[in-house]
Amino acid sequence: MLKSIGRFVVGVCMAGLAALGCESNGGGGGSAAPASGAKPKLAYITNGVAPFWTIAEKGVIDGAKEYGAEVSVVMPSDVNDQMQRVEDLLIRGVDGIAISPIDAENQVPLLNKAASRTKLITQDSDAPKSDRIVYIGIDNYVAGRMAGQLVKEAIPGGGKVAILVGRLEGDNARKRRQGVLDELLDRADTSGGNDPLNEVLKGAKYTIVATLTDQIDAAKAKSNAEDMMSAHPDLVGLIGLNAYHTPALLEAVKQAKKMSSIQVVGFDEQDATLRAIQDGEVVGTVVQNPYMYGKESVRVLAALVRGDDSVVPPNKFISLPARQIRKANLPEFWADLKQKAAKPD
């Protein structure tokens, strides 16, 4: 079982979170600014432990050096661990927090508590109902539509497809799913909606037979794919909304000997996914920019702590657009990714 991981980078003392220093001022939308010349003490909180976050950590390290900050990277194992980590940081005192909320809807009270005591921003996944200052990341609805476009490329004739997702409590997953649905069903923007999971959705060419969750468990994702192939012998596509899905779904399709009849489309940039694109097994993937999630979070928080609010745009959204990676642009992307995924110093 994965244990919670706290990694401390760029000038953070080995004594642990207690080294994060000063107590918060207890209100007013953030802690007191650090003394002149002092480095802001920040925390970057992920939504789990994954290669994606190792790349983000590299961005945090580089950002901390460039913007003169001390940053801890905290990788919780689940939502309860994440919430406890936030509480611990607030008790010990920290100047700013960048978090990817696991359950945005139900974490609003805690996020608002954090926002009243420190500079709070969201990254990767938003919590739009909270008092966070700004969100840094992709427009997940647009990214979902981009994945739907890849499905149309891979399966131009249409047919039955299934969507697989870790969990839908996160704002990012819900919006990705809506984007996929709207693209495949040729609908207008329903990004604020949430179609029922168990309802079959039929469009002119594509039918979404189900959306299945697996609680971030690759083995369960594979099992869900096997169930879909068994229940729908004429299934033509499997769409995964998380990084681990493409490798897991490909394994299920290969074992079922259905590579010629079922296409897999997914998200993010795991090596197995990129190899599948290189080998022609997958038409493409939709990727984010985890390195810049980390670096931009440090830049924005450091500026806010130093009293510079100009880093926050009027719409409170700093966009780092998603990209579609296909075989043609794979080599350049993969080379850059390998450099950024190198083990942190």
Short mmCIF file of C-alpha atoms in Angstrom, two decimals:
data_model
loop_
_atom_site.label_atom_id
_atom_site.label_comp_id
_atom_site.label_asym_id
_atom_site.label_seq_id
_atom_site.Cartn_x
_atom_site.Cartn_y
_atom_site.Cartn_z
CA MET A 1 0.00 0.00 0.00
CA LEU A 2 1.35 3.44 -0.88
CA LYS A 3 2.42 5.50 2.10
CA SER A 4 2.21 9.29 2.13
CA ILE A 5 5.39 10.87 0.89
CA GLY A 6 6.77 14.28 1.80
CA ARG A 7 9.78 15.42 -0.19
CA PHE A 8 11.65 18.52 0.82
CA VAL A 9 13.52 20.49 -1.80
CA VAL A 10 15.66 23.60 -2.20
CA GLY A 11 16.76 24.75 1.19
CA VAL A 12 14.14 23.04 3.32
CA CYS A 13 15.73 21.76 6.52
CA MET A 14 15.84 18.02 7.15
CA ALA A 15 14.13 18.52 10.48
CA GLY A 16 10.80 18.10 8.66
CA LEU A 17 7.66 20.13 8.33
CA ALA A 18 8.36 21.95 11.58
CA ALA A 19 11.15 23.71 9.74
CA LEU A 20 8.55 25.50 7.68
CA GLY A 21 8.75 28.13 10.34
CA CYS A 22 6.50 31.01 11.29
CA GLU A 23 2.97 30.65 12.57
CA SER A 24 0.19 31.92 10.33
CA ASN A 25 -1.57 35.13 11.26
CA GLY A 26 -4.84 33.25 11.67
CA GLY A 27 -6.88 35.25 9.17
CA GLY A 28 -6.99 37.97 6.59
CA GLY A 29 -6.52 35.67 3.60
CA GLY A 30 -2.92 34.66 4.16
CA SER A 31 0.08 34.55 6.44
CA ALA A 32 2.28 37.55 7.12
CA ALA A 33 4.89 38.23 4.47
CA PRO A 34 8.34 36.85 5.31
CA ALA A 35 10.96 39.21 6.67
CA SER A 36 12.88 41.23 4.11
CA GLY A 37 15.25 38.93 2.25
CA ALA A 38 13.70 35.75 3.70
CA LYS A 39 12.59 33.01 1.34
CA PRO A 40 8.85 32.26 1.27
CA LYS A 41 8.08 28.85 2.75
CA LEU A 42 5.71 27.02 0.42
CA ALA A 43 4.11 23.60 0.04
CA TYR A 44 3.18 21.80 -3.18
CA ILE A 45 0.57 19.10 -2.57
CA THR A 46 -0.21 16.47 -5.22
CA ASN A 47 -3.27 14.22 -5.47
CA GLY A 48 -1.22 11.02 -5.17
CA VAL A 49 2.04 9.32 -6.04
CA ALA A 50 2.76 8.88 -9.76
CA PRO A 51 5.40 9.56 -12.43
CA PHE A 52 3.32 12.61 -13.42
CA TRP A 53 4.11 14.17 -10.06
CA THR A 54 7.81 13.37 -10.29
CA ILE A 55 7.89 15.63 -13.35
CA ALA A 56 5.96 18.31 -11.45
CA GLU A 57 8.47 18.01 -8.60
CA LYS A 58 11.28 18.84 -11.02
CA GLY A 59 9.39 22.00 -11.94
CA VAL A 60 9.01 22.83 -8.25
CA ILE A 61 12.75 22.41 -7.69
CA ASP A 62 13.64 24.63 -10.64
CA GLY A 63 11.01 27.18 -9.63
CA ALA A 64 12.26 27.32 -6.06
CA LYS A 65 15.77 28.09 -7.29
CA GLU A 66 14.61 30.70 -9.79
CA TYR A 67 12.12 32.49 -7.56
CA GLY A 68 13.96 32.25 -4.25
CA ALA A 69 11.65 30.03 -2.22
CA GLU A 70 11.79 27.03 0.08
CA VAL A 71 9.28 24.41 -1.02
CA SER A 72 8.13 21.05 0.33
CA VAL A 73 6.57 18.57 -2.08
CA VAL A 74 3.92 16.44 -0.37
CA MET A 75 2.52 13.36 -2.12
CA PRO A 76 -0.45 11.98 -0.13
CA SER A 77 -1.80 8.47 -0.56
CA ASP A 78 -5.53 9.30 -0.53
CA VAL A 79 -8.03 12.04 0.25
CA ASN A 80 -7.88 11.56 4.02
CA ASP A 81 -4.10 11.72 3.97
CA GLN A 82 -4.24 14.83 1.80
CA MET A 83 -6.58 16.57 4.22
CA GLN A 84 -4.39 15.66 7.17
CA ARG A 85 -1.34 17.00 5.37
CA VAL A 86 -3.08 20.34 4.86
CA GLU A 87 -4.02 20.47 8.54
CA ASP A 88 -0.42 19.70 9.54
CA LEU A 89 0.92 22.47 7.31
CA LEU A 90 -1.51 24.98 8.79
CA ILE A 91 -0.55 24.02 12.33
CA ARG A 92 3.16 24.38 11.64
CA GLY A 93 2.79 27.49 9.53
CA VAL A 94 3.50 27.94 5.83
CA ASP A 95 3.37 31.03 3.61
CA GLY A 96 1.60 29.40 0.69
CA ILE A 97 0.08 26.13 -0.56
CA ALA A 98 -0.51 24.86 -4.10
CA ILE A 99 -2.82 21.83 -4.06
CA SER A 100 -4.48 19.43 -6.48
CA PRO A 101 -7.70 18.65 -4.57
CA ILE A 102 -8.76 15.02 -4.66
CA ASP A 103 -12.42 15.69 -3.76
CA ALA A 104 -12.99 19.36 -4.54
CA GLU A 105 -16.67 19.47 -3.56
CA ASN A 106 -16.23 17.95 -0.11
CA GLN A 107 -12.90 19.61 0.63
CA VAL A 108 -14.23 23.16 0.32
CA PRO A 109 -14.46 23.78 4.11
CA LEU A 110 -10.84 22.71 4.62
CA LEU A 111 -9.65 24.65 1.57
CA ASN A 112 -11.43 27.76 2.81
CA LYS A 113 -9.82 27.31 6.20
CA ALA A 114 -6.44 27.11 4.51
CA ALA A 115 -7.22 30.15 2.35
CA SER A 116 -7.97 32.19 5.48
CA ARG A 117 -4.58 31.37 6.97
CA THR A 118 -2.18 31.22 4.03
CA LYS A 119 -1.94 31.90 0.29
CA LEU A 120 -3.88 29.04 -1.32
CA ILE A 121 -3.91 28.20 -5.01
CA THR A 122 -5.03 25.10 -6.89
CA GLN A 123 -3.10 23.33 -9.63
CA ASP A 124 -3.86 20.36 -11.90
CA SER A 125 -7.43 20.13 -10.58
CA ASP A 126 -9.51 23.08 -9.43
CA ALA A 127 -11.88 23.69 -6.53
CA PRO A 128 -13.90 26.55 -8.06
CA LYS A 129 -16.31 26.81 -5.11
CA SER A 130 -13.47 27.42 -2.65
CA ASP A 131 -11.68 30.64 -1.75
CA ARG A 132 -8.52 29.68 -3.62
CA ILE A 133 -6.77 32.65 -5.21
CA VAL A 134 -6.12 31.18 -8.67
CA TYR A 135 -6.13 27.88 -10.56
CA ILE A 136 -3.12 26.80 -12.63
CA GLY A 137 -3.61 24.06 -15.21
CA ILE A 138 -5.39 23.01 -18.36
CA ASP A 139 -9.00 23.58 -19.23
CA ASN A 140 -10.04 19.99 -18.56
CA TYR A 141 -13.26 20.31 -20.53
CA VAL A 142 -11.31 21.40 -23.61
CA ALA A 143 -8.85 18.55 -22.99
CA GLY A 144 -11.76 16.12 -22.91
CA ARG A 145 -12.96 17.38 -26.27
CA MET A 146 -9.40 16.92 -27.58
CA ALA A 147 -9.51 13.29 -26.46
CA GLY A 148 -12.85 12.94 -28.21
CA GLN A 149 -11.22 14.24 -31.40
CA LEU A 150 -8.59 11.49 -31.13
CA VAL A 151 -11.39 8.94 -30.77
CA LYS A 152 -12.93 10.27 -33.99
CA GLU A 153 -9.57 9.87 -35.73
CA ALA A 154 -9.08 6.35 -34.43
CA ILE A 155 -12.68 5.22 -35.01
CA PRO A 156 -14.06 7.33 -37.86
CA GLY A 157 -16.93 4.92 -38.48
CA GLY A 158 -18.32 5.35 -34.97
CA GLY A 159 -19.73 2.62 -32.74
CA LYS A 160 -19.89 1.66 -29.08
CA VAL A 161 -17.29 3.03 -26.66
CA ALA A 162 -16.79 2.99 -22.91
CA ILE A 163 -15.17 5.61 -20.66
CA LEU A 164 -12.95 4.64 -17.74
CA VAL A 165 -11.93 7.04 -14.97
CA GLY A 166 -10.28 6.78 -11.57
CA ARG A 167 -12.89 8.80 -9.70
CA LEU A 168 -15.24 11.61 -10.60
CA GLU A 169 -15.05 13.59 -7.36
CA GLY A 170 -12.27 15.72 -8.84
CA ASP A 171 -13.18 18.75 -10.94
CA ASN A 172 -10.66 17.71 -13.58
CA ALA A 173 -12.10 14.22 -14.17
CA ARG A 174 -15.71 15.42 -14.32
CA LYS A 175 -14.89 18.10 -16.88
CA ARG A 176 -12.75 15.74 -18.99
CA ARG A 177 -15.63 13.30 -19.18
CA GLN A 178 -18.08 16.03 -20.20
CA GLY A 179 -15.68 17.15 -22.90
CA VAL A 180 -15.39 13.63 -24.31
CA LEU A 181 -19.16 13.18 -24.22
CA ASP A 182 -19.90 16.49 -25.91
CA GLU A 183 -17.35 15.87 -28.66
CA LEU A 184 -18.55 12.35 -29.44
CA LEU A 185 -22.23 13.24 -29.22
CA ASP A 186 -21.74 16.46 -31.23
CA ARG A 187 -23.24 18.52 -28.44
CA ALA A 188 -22.73 22.14 -27.51
CA ASP A 189 -20.83 23.03 -24.33
CA THR A 190 -22.22 21.21 -21.26
CA SER A 191 -19.08 21.69 -19.17
CA GLY A 192 -21.17 22.65 -16.16
CA GLY A 193 -23.16 19.42 -16.33
CA ASN A 194 -22.60 15.85 -15.23
CA ASP A 195 -24.32 13.12 -17.26
CA PRO A 196 -25.38 10.06 -15.20
CA LEU A 197 -22.76 7.30 -15.06
CA ASN A 198 -25.10 4.40 -15.73
CA GLU A 199 -27.02 5.93 -18.61
CA VAL A 200 -26.34 4.83 -22.20
CA LEU A 201 -25.73 7.96 -24.26
CA LYS A 202 -26.41 7.73 -28.00
CA GLY A 203 -25.28 10.13 -30.68
CA ALA A 204 -25.41 10.09 -34.45
CA LYS A 205 -22.26 7.94 -34.73
CA TYR A 206 -21.06 7.05 -31.24
CA THR A 207 -22.75 5.35 -28.31
CA ILE A 208 -21.21 5.64 -24.86
CA VAL A 209 -22.31 2.41 -23.20
CA ALA A 210 -20.96 3.21 -19.73
CA THR A 211 -18.59 5.21 -17.56
CA LEU A 212 -16.77 3.06 -15.02
CA THR A 213 -14.67 4.20 -12.05
CA ASP A 214 -11.76 2.28 -10.53
CA GLN A 215 -10.54 4.47 -7.63
CA ILE A 216 -7.09 4.94 -9.21
CA ASP A 217 -6.47 1.19 -9.39
CA ALA A 218 -4.89 0.03 -12.66
CA ALA A 219 -5.84 -3.61 -12.02
CA LYS A 220 -9.48 -2.59 -11.51
CA ALA A 221 -9.32 -0.48 -14.69
CA LYS A 222 -8.16 -3.51 -16.62
CA SER A 223 -10.93 -5.61 -15.07
CA ASN A 224 -13.50 -2.95 -16.01
CA ALA A 225 -12.24 -3.03 -19.60
CA GLU A 226 -12.57 -6.81 -19.66
CA ASP A 227 -16.13 -6.53 -18.36
CA MET A 228 -17.00 -4.01 -21.08
CA MET A 229 -15.58 -6.22 -23.83
CA SER A 230 -17.52 -9.18 -22.49
CA ALA A 231 -20.79 -7.27 -22.10
CA HIS A 232 -20.46 -5.59 -25.51
CA PRO A 233 -18.84 -7.89 -28.11
CA ASP A 234 -19.22 -5.11 -30.68
CA LEU A 235 -17.34 -2.54 -28.57
CA VAL A 236 -14.94 -0.48 -30.71
CA GLY A 237 -13.30 1.88 -28.23
CA LEU A 238 -12.03 2.29 -24.68
CA ILE A 239 -11.33 5.83 -23.42
CA GLY A 240 -9.23 6.32 -20.28
CA LEU A 241 -9.15 9.65 -18.43
CA ASN A 242 -6.10 9.03 -16.22
CA ALA A 243 -2.41 8.41 -16.91
CA TYR A 244 -2.43 4.70 -16.01
CA HIS A 245 -5.43 3.88 -18.17
CA THR A 246 -3.86 3.54 -21.61
CA PRO A 247 -1.31 0.87 -20.53
CA ALA A 248 -3.94 -1.00 -18.49
CA LEU A 249 -6.56 -0.92 -21.24
CA LEU A 250 -4.07 -1.94 -23.93
CA GLU A 251 -3.10 -4.96 -21.84
CA ALA A 252 -6.73 -5.99 -21.55
CA VAL A 253 -7.34 -5.56 -25.30
CA LYS A 254 -4.19 -7.50 -26.22
CA GLN A 255 -5.08 -10.38 -23.93
CA ALA A 256 -8.55 -10.48 -25.47
CA LYS A 257 -6.91 -10.53 -28.94
CA LYS A 258 -9.00 -7.56 -30.02
CA MET A 259 -6.30 -5.10 -31.09
CA SER A 260 -7.69 -5.11 -34.62
CA SER A 261 -11.22 -4.21 -33.50
CA ILE A 262 -10.86 -2.01 -30.38
CA GLN A 263 -9.03 1.32 -30.21
CA VAL A 264 -7.68 2.82 -26.98
CA VAL A 265 -7.44 6.57 -26.38
CA GLY A 266 -6.24 8.13 -23.15
CA PHE A 267 -4.51 10.91 -21.27
CA ASP A 268 -1.01 11.82 -20.18
CA GLU A 269 2.44 10.59 -21.00
CA GLN A 270 3.42 7.35 -19.34
CA ASP A 271 6.27 5.66 -21.21
CA ALA A 272 4.07 2.68 -22.10
CA THR A 273 1.57 5.05 -23.69
CA LEU A 274 4.24 6.81 -25.72
CA ARG A 275 5.72 3.49 -26.85
CA ALA A 276 2.25 2.43 -27.99
CA ILE A 277 1.97 5.60 -30.09
CA GLN A 278 5.43 4.97 -31.52
CA ASP A 279 4.48 1.38 -32.39
CA GLY A 280 1.20 2.42 -34.02
CA GLU A 281 -0.98 0.72 -31.38
CA VAL A 282 -2.52 4.01 -30.24
CA VAL A 283 -3.33 7.01 -32.40
CA GLY A 284 -2.43 9.56 -29.74
CA THR A 285 -2.83 10.92 -26.23
CA VAL A 286 -3.74 14.22 -24.59
CA VAL A 287 -0.99 15.56 -22.35
CA GLN A 288 -0.70 18.23 -19.70
CA ASN A 289 2.41 20.08 -18.53
CA PRO A 290 3.21 18.84 -15.03
CA TYR A 291 6.68 20.45 -15.06
CA MET A 292 5.10 23.87 -15.52
CA TYR A 293 2.39 23.07 -12.96
CA GLY A 294 5.20 22.85 -10.43
CA LYS A 295 7.26 25.80 -11.64
CA GLU A 296 4.31 28.15 -12.16
CA SER A 297 2.90 27.29 -8.73
CA VAL A 298 6.14 28.39 -7.10
CA ARG A 299 6.33 31.56 -9.21
CA VAL A 300 2.79 32.60 -8.38
CA LEU A 301 2.92 31.74 -4.68
CA ALA A 302 6.29 33.44 -4.17
CA ALA A 303 4.96 36.60 -5.80
CA LEU A 304 1.75 36.56 -3.77
CA VAL A 305 3.62 36.10 -0.51
CA ARG A 306 5.81 39.07 -1.44
CA GLY A 307 2.71 41.18 -2.00
CA ASP A 308 2.56 41.07 -5.81
CA ASP A 309 -1.06 40.35 -6.76
CA SER A 310 -0.48 41.20 -10.43
CA VAL A 311 0.36 37.52 -11.10
CA VAL A 312 -3.35 36.66 -10.78
CA PRO A 313 -5.37 37.34 -13.96
CA PRO A 314 -8.92 38.72 -13.68
CA ASN A 315 -10.46 35.32 -14.43
CA LYS A 316 -8.31 33.63 -11.76
CA PHE A 317 -7.16 30.98 -14.25
CA ILE A 318 -3.58 30.59 -15.47
CA SER A 319 -3.90 28.39 -18.53
CA LEU A 320 -1.23 25.85 -19.48
CA PRO A 321 -2.94 24.38 -22.56
CA ALA A 322 -3.28 20.65 -23.14
CA ARG A 323 -1.69 19.15 -26.26
CA GLN A 324 -2.43 16.21 -28.50
CA ILE A 325 0.59 13.95 -29.02
CA ARG A 326 0.64 11.80 -32.13
CA LYS A 327 3.41 9.87 -33.85
CA ALA A 328 4.49 12.95 -35.85
CA ASN A 329 5.30 15.13 -32.83
CA LEU A 330 6.21 12.30 -30.46
CA PRO A 331 10.05 12.35 -30.76
CA GLU A 332 10.45 16.01 -29.75
CA PHE A 333 7.92 15.70 -26.93
CA TRP A 334 9.45 12.48 -25.58
CA ALA A 335 12.99 13.89 -25.59
CA ASP A 336 11.86 16.93 -23.61
CA LEU A 337 9.88 14.73 -21.23
CA LYS A 338 12.87 12.50 -20.48
CA GLN A 339 14.94 15.53 -19.58
CA LYS A 340 12.27 16.88 -17.23
CA ALA A 341 11.55 13.46 -15.72
CA ALA A 342 15.16 12.98 -14.65
CA LYS A 343 15.59 12.21 -10.96
CA PRO A 344 15.62 15.42 -8.89
CA ASP A 345 18.96 16.53 -7.42
#
